[in-house]
Tab-separated table of C-alpha atoms in Angstrom:
chain	number	residue	atom	x	y	z
A	209	LEU	CA	-40.889	2.847	4.839
A	210	MET	CA	-39.352	6.134	3.633
A	211	LYS	CA	-37.579	6.544	6.953
A	212	ALA	CA	-36.141	3.022	6.700
A	213	LEU	CA	-34.917	3.651	3.145
A	214	LYS	CA	-33.296	6.898	4.256
A	215	ILE	CA	-31.483	5.119	7.108
A	216	ILE	CA	-30.325	2.325	4.768
A	217	GLY	CA	-29.068	4.941	2.276
A	218	ILE	CA	-27.100	6.773	4.952
A	219	LEU	CA	-25.605	3.479	6.188
A	220	LEU	CA	-24.532	2.507	2.645
A	221	ILE	CA	-22.860	5.873	2.064
A	222	THR	CA	-21.041	5.590	5.401
A	223	ILE	CA	-19.839	2.055	4.613
A	224	ILE	CA	-18.557	3.134	1.178
A	225	MET	CA	-16.686	6.105	2.681
A	226	PHE	CA	-15.037	3.973	5.362
A	227	SER	CA	-14.078	1.188	2.952
A	228	GLY	CA	-12.112	3.741	0.884
A	229	CYS	CA	-10.301	4.926	4.017
A	230	PHE	CA	-9.670	1.311	5.043
A	231	LYS	CA	-7.982	0.492	1.713
A	232	GLU	CA	-5.875	3.669	1.890
A	233	ASN	CA	-4.774	2.856	5.443
A	234	GLN	CA	-4.185	-0.787	4.504
A	235	LEU	CA	-1.755	0.259	1.736
A	236	THR	CA	-0.003	2.699	4.108
A	237	ARG	CA	0.483	-0.082	6.689
A	238	ARG	CA	1.698	-2.558	4.081
A	239	LEU	CA	4.283	-0.159	2.646
A	240	ASP	CA	5.895	0.541	6.021
A	241	GLY	CA	9.358	-1.020	6.049
A	242	SER	CA	12.016	-2.081	3.544
A	243	TRP	CA	11.456	-3.535	0.083
A	244	ASN	CA	13.713	-5.106	-2.534
A	245	ILE	CA	13.266	-3.533	-5.976
A	246	TYR	CA	12.893	-6.886	-7.732
A	247	ILE	CA	11.977	-5.713	-11.248
A	248	LEU	CA	12.334	-2.236	-12.742
A	249	LYS	CA	11.055	-1.996	-16.308
A	250	LYS	CA	11.000	1.230	-18.320
A	251	THR	CA	9.458	1.209	-21.795
A	252	VAL	CA	9.085	3.969	-24.381
A	253	TYR	CA	6.614	3.591	-27.219
A	254	ALA	CA	6.710	5.665	-30.423
A	255	ASP	CA	3.302	5.832	-32.122
A	256	ASP	CA	2.348	2.667	-30.155
A	257	ASP	CA	5.391	0.735	-31.411
A	258	LEU	CA	8.131	-0.350	-29.017
A	259	PHE	CA	10.890	2.258	-29.203
A	260	LEU	CA	13.134	1.527	-26.198
A	261	GLU	CA	13.000	-0.901	-23.295
A	262	LEU	CA	15.119	-1.197	-20.166
A	263	CYS	CA	14.296	-4.107	-17.904
A	264	THR	CA	16.353	-5.004	-14.890
A	265	SER	CA	15.173	-8.143	-13.186
A	266	ALA	CA	18.234	-9.008	-11.156
A	267	ASN	CA	17.684	-10.227	-7.640
A	268	ASN	CA	18.669	-6.844	-6.301
A	269	VAL	CA	18.201	-3.703	-8.389
A	270	GLY	CA	18.171	-1.912	-5.066
A	271	ASN	CA	16.143	-1.195	-1.962
A	272	ILE	CA	13.429	1.267	-1.065
A	273	SER	CA	12.113	1.970	2.436
A	274	PHE	CA	8.908	3.667	3.532
A	275	ASP	CA	8.341	5.147	6.978
A	276	LYS	CA	4.885	5.776	8.461
A	277	ASP	CA	5.719	9.495	8.795
A	278	GLY	CA	5.669	9.908	4.979
A	279	THR	CA	9.431	9.810	4.436
A	280	GLY	CA	11.591	7.166	2.822
A	281	ASP	CA	14.887	6.418	1.126
A	282	TYR	CA	16.200	4.332	-1.729
A	283	HIS	CA	19.405	2.981	-3.190
A	284	ILE	CA	19.519	1.563	-6.719
A	285	ALA	CA	22.311	0.128	-8.840
A	286	ILE	CA	21.461	-0.682	-12.455
A	287	ASN	CA	23.896	-2.384	-14.803
A	288	LEU	CA	23.638	-0.624	-18.196
A	289	GLY	CA	26.058	-2.870	-20.065
A	290	GLU	CA	29.452	-1.215	-19.687
A	291	ASP	CA	28.177	1.395	-17.231
A	292	LEU	CA	26.679	1.141	-13.769
A	293	PHE	CA	24.032	3.669	-12.742
A	294	GLU	CA	23.820	4.201	-9.001
A	295	GLY	CA	21.526	6.489	-7.087
A	296	SER	CA	20.518	7.087	-3.483
A	297	ASN	CA	18.252	9.661	-1.938
A	298	THR	CA	15.567	10.387	0.609
A	299	PHE	CA	12.031	11.286	-0.459
A	300	GLN	CA	8.542	12.159	0.739
A	301	TRP	CA	5.590	9.915	-0.086
A	302	GLU	CA	1.831	9.645	0.259
A	303	ASN	CA	-0.847	7.278	-0.955
A	304	THR	CA	-4.520	6.847	-1.712
A	305	ALA	CA	-6.295	3.495	-1.901
A	306	SER	CA	-5.013	2.992	-5.476
A	307	THR	CA	-1.940	5.212	-5.932
A	308	VAL	CA	1.472	5.875	-4.376
A	309	THR	CA	3.063	9.280	-4.994
A	310	ILE	CA	6.778	9.858	-4.413
A	311	TYR	CA	8.317	13.343	-4.269
A	312	ASP	CA	12.000	12.953	-5.110
A	313	GLN	CA	14.296	15.963	-5.670
A	314	GLY	CA	11.360	18.176	-6.667
A	315	ILE	CA	9.917	15.587	-9.058
A	316	ARG	CA	6.461	14.120	-8.433
A	317	LYS	CA	6.002	10.494	-9.532
A	318	GLU	CA	2.540	8.985	-9.182
A	319	TYR	CA	2.187	5.212	-9.538
A	320	GLU	CA	-1.035	3.243	-9.999
A	321	VAL	CA	-1.044	0.256	-7.652
A	322	ASP	CA	-1.550	-2.826	-9.830
A	323	GLU	CA	-0.923	-5.365	-7.055
A	324	ASN	CA	-1.065	-4.736	-3.302
A	325	SER	CA	-0.156	-7.496	-0.875
A	326	GLN	CA	1.901	-7.655	2.306
A	327	GLU	CA	4.784	-9.366	0.497
A	328	ARG	CA	4.594	-7.923	-3.037
A	329	GLN	CA	3.747	-4.581	-4.639
A	330	VAL	CA	3.448	-3.876	-8.375
A	331	TRP	CA	3.161	-0.270	-9.506
A	332	ILE	CA	2.763	1.315	-12.942
A	333	ARG	CA	3.446	4.904	-14.007
A	334	THR	CA	2.538	6.199	-17.468
A	335	LEU	CA	3.558	9.506	-19.064
A	336	ASP	CA	1.522	10.216	-22.190
A	337	PRO	CA	2.645	12.272	-24.009
A	338	TYR	CA	6.309	11.753	-23.134
A	339	THR	CA	8.962	14.248	-24.235
A	340	PHE	CA	12.744	14.030	-24.161
A	341	ILE	CA	15.773	15.730	-25.705
A	342	GLY	CA	16.372	14.629	-29.291
A	343	MET	CA	12.869	13.267	-29.846
A	344	ASP	CA	11.232	13.357	-33.287
A	345	SER	CA	8.540	16.052	-33.101
A	346	GLU	CA	6.430	14.145	-35.655
A	347	VAL	CA	6.139	11.105	-33.381
A	348	GLU	CA	3.934	10.655	-30.297
A	349	TYR	CA	5.828	9.009	-27.448
A	350	ARG	CA	4.505	7.254	-24.335
A	351	PHE	CA	6.600	6.177	-21.325
A	352	VAL	CA	5.584	3.272	-19.047
A	353	GLU	CA	7.456	2.370	-15.865
A	354	ARG	CA	6.627	-0.850	-14.014
A	355	ILE	CA	8.120	-1.596	-10.605
A	356	THR	CA	7.830	-4.858	-8.667
A	357	LEU	CA	8.745	-4.702	-4.968
A	358	ILE	CA	9.288	-7.703	-2.678
A	359	LYS	CA	9.154	-7.210	1.113
A	360	ILE	CA	12.474	-7.726	2.886
């Protein structure tokens, strides 16, 4: 009986370890290719109150591509009223079963994967505390970025 319980325990541990690897590999496979940046929403809270919000939900904020070798590139164009912000670059990336980390121009951005399907990805990144030039030092700020990607 003890031997059987030991074998069952070892099998359970092995299954749990492989299921984590499976989910990580599944996300890696799903990301491979080109995606439309469908929604890009950046929100800043000051003491839990909405302070600033930028939400672009045009049909094409830009594109982002992921290659299996851990590299990628993006191009974004965001209409900021009278100004247009454009940016393009290459980056390095990696993932776990529940996160995607992008290394862009020396900056590390780690996103929690909120939705993971072959056709749609939703990621969330939170910086708490959040600091910026001109901020009120008496206020606690939090930054939340939410990105929705649609497979091209």
